[in-house]
mmCIF file of C-alpha atoms in Angstrom:
data_model
loop_
_atom_site.group_PDB
_atom_site.id
_atom_site.type_symbol
_atom_site.label_atom_id
_atom_site.label_comp_id
_atom_site.label_asym_id
_atom_site.label_seq_id
_atom_site.Cartn_x
_atom_site.Cartn_y
_atom_site.Cartn_z
ATOM 1 C CA MET A 16 165.810 25.130 214.298
ATOM 2 C CA GLN A 17 165.332 28.797 214.922
ATOM 3 C CA SER A 18 164.122 30.945 212.071
ATOM 4 C CA GLY A 19 167.225 33.126 212.019
ATOM 5 C CA ASN A 20 170.894 32.361 211.717
ATOM 6 C CA ASP A 21 171.730 33.067 215.365
ATOM 7 C CA LEU A 22 171.737 29.512 216.715
ATOM 8 C CA PRO A 23 175.306 28.572 217.704
ATOM 9 C CA ASN A 24 176.773 25.354 216.410
ATOM 10 C CA ASP A 25 176.974 23.735 219.837
ATOM 11 C CA ARG A 26 173.210 24.154 220.180
ATOM 12 C CA ARG A 27 172.681 22.662 216.749
ATOM 13 C CA ALA A 28 174.901 19.746 217.731
ATOM 14 C CA GLY A 29 172.921 19.314 220.941
ATOM 15 C CA TYR A 30 169.608 19.168 219.093
ATOM 16 C CA PHE A 31 171.084 16.681 216.644
ATOM 17 C CA GLY A 32 172.374 14.479 219.454
ATOM 18 C CA ARG A 33 169.073 14.336 221.324
ATOM 19 C CA CYS A 34 167.090 13.521 218.202
ATOM 20 C CA ALA A 35 169.674 11.080 216.860
ATOM 21 C CA VAL A 36 169.543 9.097 220.117
ATOM 22 C CA MET A 37 165.855 8.460 219.466
ATOM 23 C CA MET A 38 166.559 7.246 215.942
ATOM 24 C CA LEU A 39 169.400 5.068 217.238
ATOM 25 C CA LYS A 40 166.978 3.498 219.693
ATOM 26 C CA ALA A 41 164.642 2.760 216.786
ATOM 27 C CA LEU A 42 167.398 0.839 215.045
ATOM 28 C CA ARG A 43 168.280 -1.120 218.181
ATOM 29 C CA GLN A 44 164.676 -2.076 218.873
ATOM 30 C CA GLU A 45 163.910 -3.090 215.312
ATOM 31 C CA ASN A 46 163.904 -6.886 215.111
ATOM 32 C CA GLU A 47 164.007 -7.199 211.342
ATOM 33 C CA ALA A 48 167.537 -8.051 210.165
ATOM 34 C CA ASP A 49 167.026 -6.736 206.638
ATOM 35 C CA PRO A 50 168.865 -3.372 206.380
ATOM 36 C CA PHE A 51 166.143 -2.149 204.030
ATOM 37 C CA SER A 52 163.350 -2.977 206.466
ATOM 38 C CA GLU A 53 161.118 -0.162 207.612
ATOM 39 C CA VAL A 54 161.638 1.453 211.001
ATOM 40 C CA THR A 55 157.918 1.989 211.533
ATOM 41 C CA SER A 56 157.478 -1.063 213.763
ATOM 42 C CA VAL A 57 159.018 1.056 216.529
ATOM 43 C CA ASP A 58 156.598 3.494 218.147
ATOM 44 C CA LEU A 59 158.457 6.725 218.867
ATOM 45 C CA SER A 60 155.350 8.501 220.085
ATOM 46 C CA VAL A 61 156.399 7.763 223.672
ATOM 47 C CA GLU A 62 159.707 9.502 223.025
ATOM 48 C CA SER A 63 158.675 12.742 221.391
ATOM 49 C CA GLU A 64 156.144 14.328 219.074
ATOM 50 C CA PRO A 65 155.278 14.668 216.242
ATOM 51 C CA GLY A 66 156.756 11.259 215.417
ATOM 52 C CA HIS A 67 159.875 9.755 213.980
ATOM 53 C CA GLU A 68 159.665 11.651 210.687
ATOM 54 C CA GLY A 69 159.770 14.980 212.508
ATOM 55 C CA ILE A 70 162.524 13.749 214.816
ATOM 56 C CA TYR A 71 164.559 12.610 211.830
ATOM 57 C CA ASP A 72 164.123 15.893 209.971
ATOM 58 C CA GLN A 73 165.070 17.963 213.018
ATOM 59 C CA ALA A 74 168.210 15.894 213.566
ATOM 60 C CA LEU A 75 169.203 16.147 209.913
ATOM 61 C CA SER A 76 168.521 19.882 209.601
ATOM 62 C CA ASN A 77 170.576 20.750 212.677
ATOM 63 C CA ALA A 78 173.420 18.421 211.722
ATOM 64 C CA LEU A 79 173.707 19.802 208.196
ATOM 65 C CA ALA A 80 173.527 23.412 209.396
ATOM 66 C CA ALA A 81 176.326 22.735 211.888
ATOM 67 C CA ILE A 82 178.503 20.995 209.303
ATOM 68 C CA VAL A 83 178.046 23.629 206.590
ATOM 69 C CA ALA A 84 178.580 26.490 209.056
ATOM 70 C CA ALA A 85 181.808 24.874 210.256
ATOM 71 C CA GLU A 86 183.172 24.043 206.809
ATOM 72 C CA TRP A 87 181.966 27.034 204.781
ATOM 73 C CA PRO A 88 180.889 29.788 207.192
ATOM 74 C CA GLY A 89 177.963 31.805 205.918
ATOM 75 C CA GLU A 90 176.787 29.270 203.357
ATOM 76 C CA GLU A 91 174.336 27.775 205.842
ATOM 77 C CA ALA A 92 172.167 30.909 205.477
ATOM 78 C CA ASN A 93 170.158 32.293 202.566
ATOM 79 C CA SER A 94 170.102 35.886 201.347
ATOM 80 C CA GLN A 95 167.617 36.811 204.103
ATOM 81 C CA GLY A 96 169.960 35.466 206.765
ATOM 82 C CA ARG A 97 167.778 32.474 207.540
ATOM 83 C CA VAL A 98 169.191 28.975 207.859
ATOM 84 C CA LYS A 99 168.661 27.024 204.667
ATOM 85 C CA PHE A 100 166.430 23.992 204.571
ATOM 86 C CA ALA A 101 168.073 20.575 204.816
ATOM 87 C CA ARG A 102 167.601 19.938 201.103
ATOM 88 C CA GLU A 103 169.430 23.171 200.259
ATOM 89 C CA LEU A 104 172.233 22.385 202.708
ATOM 90 C CA LEU A 105 172.725 19.023 201.012
ATOM 91 C CA GLN A 106 173.034 20.881 197.718
ATOM 92 C CA VAL A 107 175.720 23.106 199.248
ATOM 93 C CA ILE A 108 177.696 20.031 200.296
ATOM 94 C CA ALA A 109 177.271 18.354 196.912
ATOM 95 C CA GLY A 110 178.432 21.521 195.185
ATOM 96 C CA ARG A 111 181.494 21.827 197.384
ATOM 97 C CA ILE A 112 182.628 18.194 197.507
ATOM 98 C CA PRO A 113 182.552 15.968 194.425
ATOM 99 C CA ALA A 114 181.054 12.588 195.239
ATOM 100 C CA ASP A 115 183.433 9.648 195.304
ATOM 101 C CA PRO A 116 182.762 7.785 192.026
ATOM 102 C CA ALA A 117 183.147 4.418 193.755
ATOM 103 C CA THR A 118 180.842 5.015 196.722
ATOM 104 C CA GLY A 119 178.750 8.015 195.735
ATOM 105 C CA LEU A 120 179.637 9.634 199.070
ATOM 106 C CA CYS A 121 180.829 13.172 199.707
ATOM 107 C CA VAL A 122 183.765 12.798 202.102
ATOM 108 C CA ILE A 123 184.968 15.542 204.457
ATOM 109 C CA SER A 124 188.458 14.597 205.602
ATOM 110 C CA ASP A 125 189.198 14.643 209.314
ATOM 111 C CA ARG A 126 190.974 17.932 209.918
ATOM 112 C CA ASP A 127 192.645 16.492 213.043
ATOM 113 C CA ALA A 128 193.978 13.378 211.323
ATOM 114 C CA ASP A 129 197.577 14.263 212.207
ATOM 115 C CA VAL A 130 196.754 14.710 215.901
ATOM 116 C CA ARG A 131 196.010 11.214 217.039
ATOM 117 C CA SER A 132 195.650 9.999 220.597
ATOM 118 C CA ARG A 133 197.877 7.252 221.970
ATOM 119 C CA TRP A 134 194.838 4.994 222.301
ATOM 120 C CA GLU A 135 194.031 5.333 218.593
ATOM 121 C CA ALA A 136 197.627 4.646 217.639
ATOM 122 C CA GLU A 137 197.893 1.600 219.896
ATOM 123 C CA ASN A 138 194.587 0.179 218.687
ATOM 124 C CA LEU A 139 195.381 0.717 215.021
ATOM 125 C CA VAL A 140 192.375 2.890 214.276
ATOM 126 C CA PRO A 141 192.156 2.784 210.476
ATOM 127 C CA GLU A 142 193.126 5.792 208.407
ATOM 128 C CA GLY A 143 190.110 7.899 207.563
ATOM 129 C CA PHE A 144 188.070 6.503 210.467
ATOM 130 C CA TRP A 145 186.934 9.988 211.527
ATOM 131 C CA ASP A 146 186.259 11.231 207.995
ATOM 132 C CA THR A 147 182.672 12.367 207.550
ATOM 133 C CA ARG A 148 180.902 10.421 204.801
ATOM 134 C CA ILE A 149 177.758 12.121 203.585
ATOM 135 C CA ASP A 150 175.355 10.256 201.336
ATOM 136 C CA VAL A 151 173.634 13.243 199.717
ATOM 137 C CA ASP A 152 171.362 11.155 197.492
ATOM 138 C CA LEU A 153 170.195 8.897 200.309
ATOM 139 C CA LEU A 154 169.600 11.763 202.728
ATOM 140 C CA THR A 155 167.658 13.612 200.026
ATOM 141 C CA ASN A 156 165.577 10.475 199.532
ATOM 142 C CA ALA A 157 164.956 10.362 203.291
ATOM 143 C CA LEU A 158 163.589 13.914 203.148
ATOM 144 C CA ASN A 159 161.284 12.882 200.309
ATOM 145 C CA VAL A 160 160.086 9.860 202.269
ATOM 146 C CA SER A 161 159.533 11.632 205.583
ATOM 147 C CA GLY A 162 157.906 14.578 203.841
ATOM 148 C CA ARG A 163 155.085 12.375 202.579
ATOM 149 C CA ALA A 164 154.088 11.531 206.153
ATOM 150 C CA ARG A 165 154.560 15.055 207.512
ATOM 151 C CA HIS A 166 152.439 16.589 204.768
ATOM 152 C CA GLY A 167 149.693 13.967 204.838
ATOM 153 C CA SER A 168 150.374 12.520 201.410
ATOM 154 C CA GLY A 169 151.663 9.045 202.290
ATOM 155 C CA THR A 170 153.051 6.717 204.932
ATOM 156 C CA GLY A 171 156.571 8.133 204.795
ATOM 157 C CA ARG A 172 158.313 5.011 206.061
ATOM 158 C CA LEU A 173 161.965 5.571 206.839
ATOM 159 C CA GLN A 174 164.354 2.649 206.421
ATOM 160 C CA HIS A 175 167.420 1.484 208.311
ATOM 161 C CA ARG A 176 169.684 2.895 205.619
ATOM 162 C CA HIS A 177 168.163 6.372 206.049
ATOM 163 C CA VAL A 178 168.820 6.335 209.789
ATOM 164 C CA GLN A 179 172.337 4.970 209.343
ATOM 165 C CA ALA A 180 173.141 7.784 206.884
ATOM 166 C CA LEU A 181 171.914 10.289 209.479
ATOM 167 C CA LEU A 182 173.975 8.780 212.297
ATOM 168 C CA ALA A 183 177.082 8.776 210.087
ATOM 169 C CA LEU A 184 177.070 12.589 210.242
ATOM 170 C CA ASP A 185 178.120 12.386 213.894
ATOM 171 C CA ARG A 186 181.715 11.772 212.726
ATOM 172 C CA HIS A 187 182.038 15.475 211.902
ATOM 173 C CA PRO A 188 183.871 17.514 214.582
ATOM 174 C CA ALA A 189 181.031 20.047 214.632
ATOM 175 C CA LEU A 190 178.844 17.262 216.020
ATOM 176 C CA ARG A 191 180.250 14.178 217.801
ATOM 177 C CA THR A 192 177.468 14.428 220.377
ATOM 178 C CA LEU A 193 175.732 11.073 220.012
ATOM 179 C CA LEU A 194 177.636 9.268 222.771
ATOM 180 C CA ALA A 195 177.195 12.150 225.212
ATOM 181 C CA ALA A 196 173.499 12.432 224.371
ATOM 182 C CA GLN A 197 173.074 8.685 224.893
ATOM 183 C CA SER A 198 174.825 8.907 228.266
ATOM 184 C CA ASP A 199 172.653 11.850 229.343
ATOM 185 C CA ARG A 200 169.525 9.979 228.302
ATOM 186 C CA ASP A 201 170.594 6.862 230.223
ATOM 187 C CA ASP A 202 171.207 9.014 233.316
ATOM 188 C CA GLU A 203 167.774 10.610 232.978
ATOM 189 C CA ARG A 204 166.127 7.200 232.656
ATOM 190 C CA ALA A 205 167.995 5.913 235.710
ATOM 191 C CA GLN A 206 166.883 8.919 237.770
ATOM 192 C CA GLU A 207 163.282 8.450 236.630
ATOM 193 C CA GLU A 208 163.419 4.775 237.565
ATOM 194 C CA ASP A 209 164.851 5.624 240.995
ATOM 195 C CA ALA A 210 162.069 8.151 241.524
ATOM 196 C CA ARG A 211 159.397 5.610 240.544
ATOM 197 C CA SER A 212 160.885 3.020 242.890
ATOM 198 C CA ALA A 213 160.874 5.542 245.743
ATOM 199 C CA ASP A 214 157.236 6.460 245.030
ATOM 200 C CA GLN A 215 156.235 2.789 244.986
ATOM 201 C CA ALA A 216 158.027 2.191 248.280
ATOM 202 C CA ARG A 217 156.281 5.154 249.915
ATOM 203 C CA ALA A 218 152.902 3.989 248.560
ATOM 204 C CA ALA A 219 153.496 0.487 249.929
ATOM 205 C CA ARG A 220 154.288 1.856 253.407
ATOM 206 C CA THR A 221 151.190 4.069 253.332
ATOM 207 C CA HIS A 222 148.863 1.137 252.598
ATOM 208 C CA ARG A 223 150.172 -1.138 255.319
#
């Protein structure tokens, strides 16, 4: 994120989406069925640097800044006008929304719940489907885990549950970019593959 508080929410959402797509790919490629298995068997170095811990933290920081700015404008920034760190943004959310005693989740109700599309009505989309469920404790734990790797003090192995808690943030209307980011990434990959195929065809003709 930028050092100031001038990054618009759509840019934050865009950064979240691009990073979250990489973490989603990690989940899909992971062969271990155990939800508590570590995601480190997937090498994200071919996707982006500095690694999956940095990707995770960037996605989380931008998502939380977008959510807090949308729900409680101004509280995403500190007294110097700089965007708060992810850990501080989680504290803002926890202070604003009491955790559900049954689930431990802080739930932001869908503000558009009374404006439902015909498709959702016909397909009986369950009530509360678009509510944003934020697991403050688990996301804080993820920051602790990833921080060990980023600061050279441990392996910092993220787990499936950490990534799933991150992806759950996409339900918030300030985000909802994961599907679009996935589509854009698929298009980019298809174009790259077409370009490689064309290069190979040209090379084959040259060597005849």
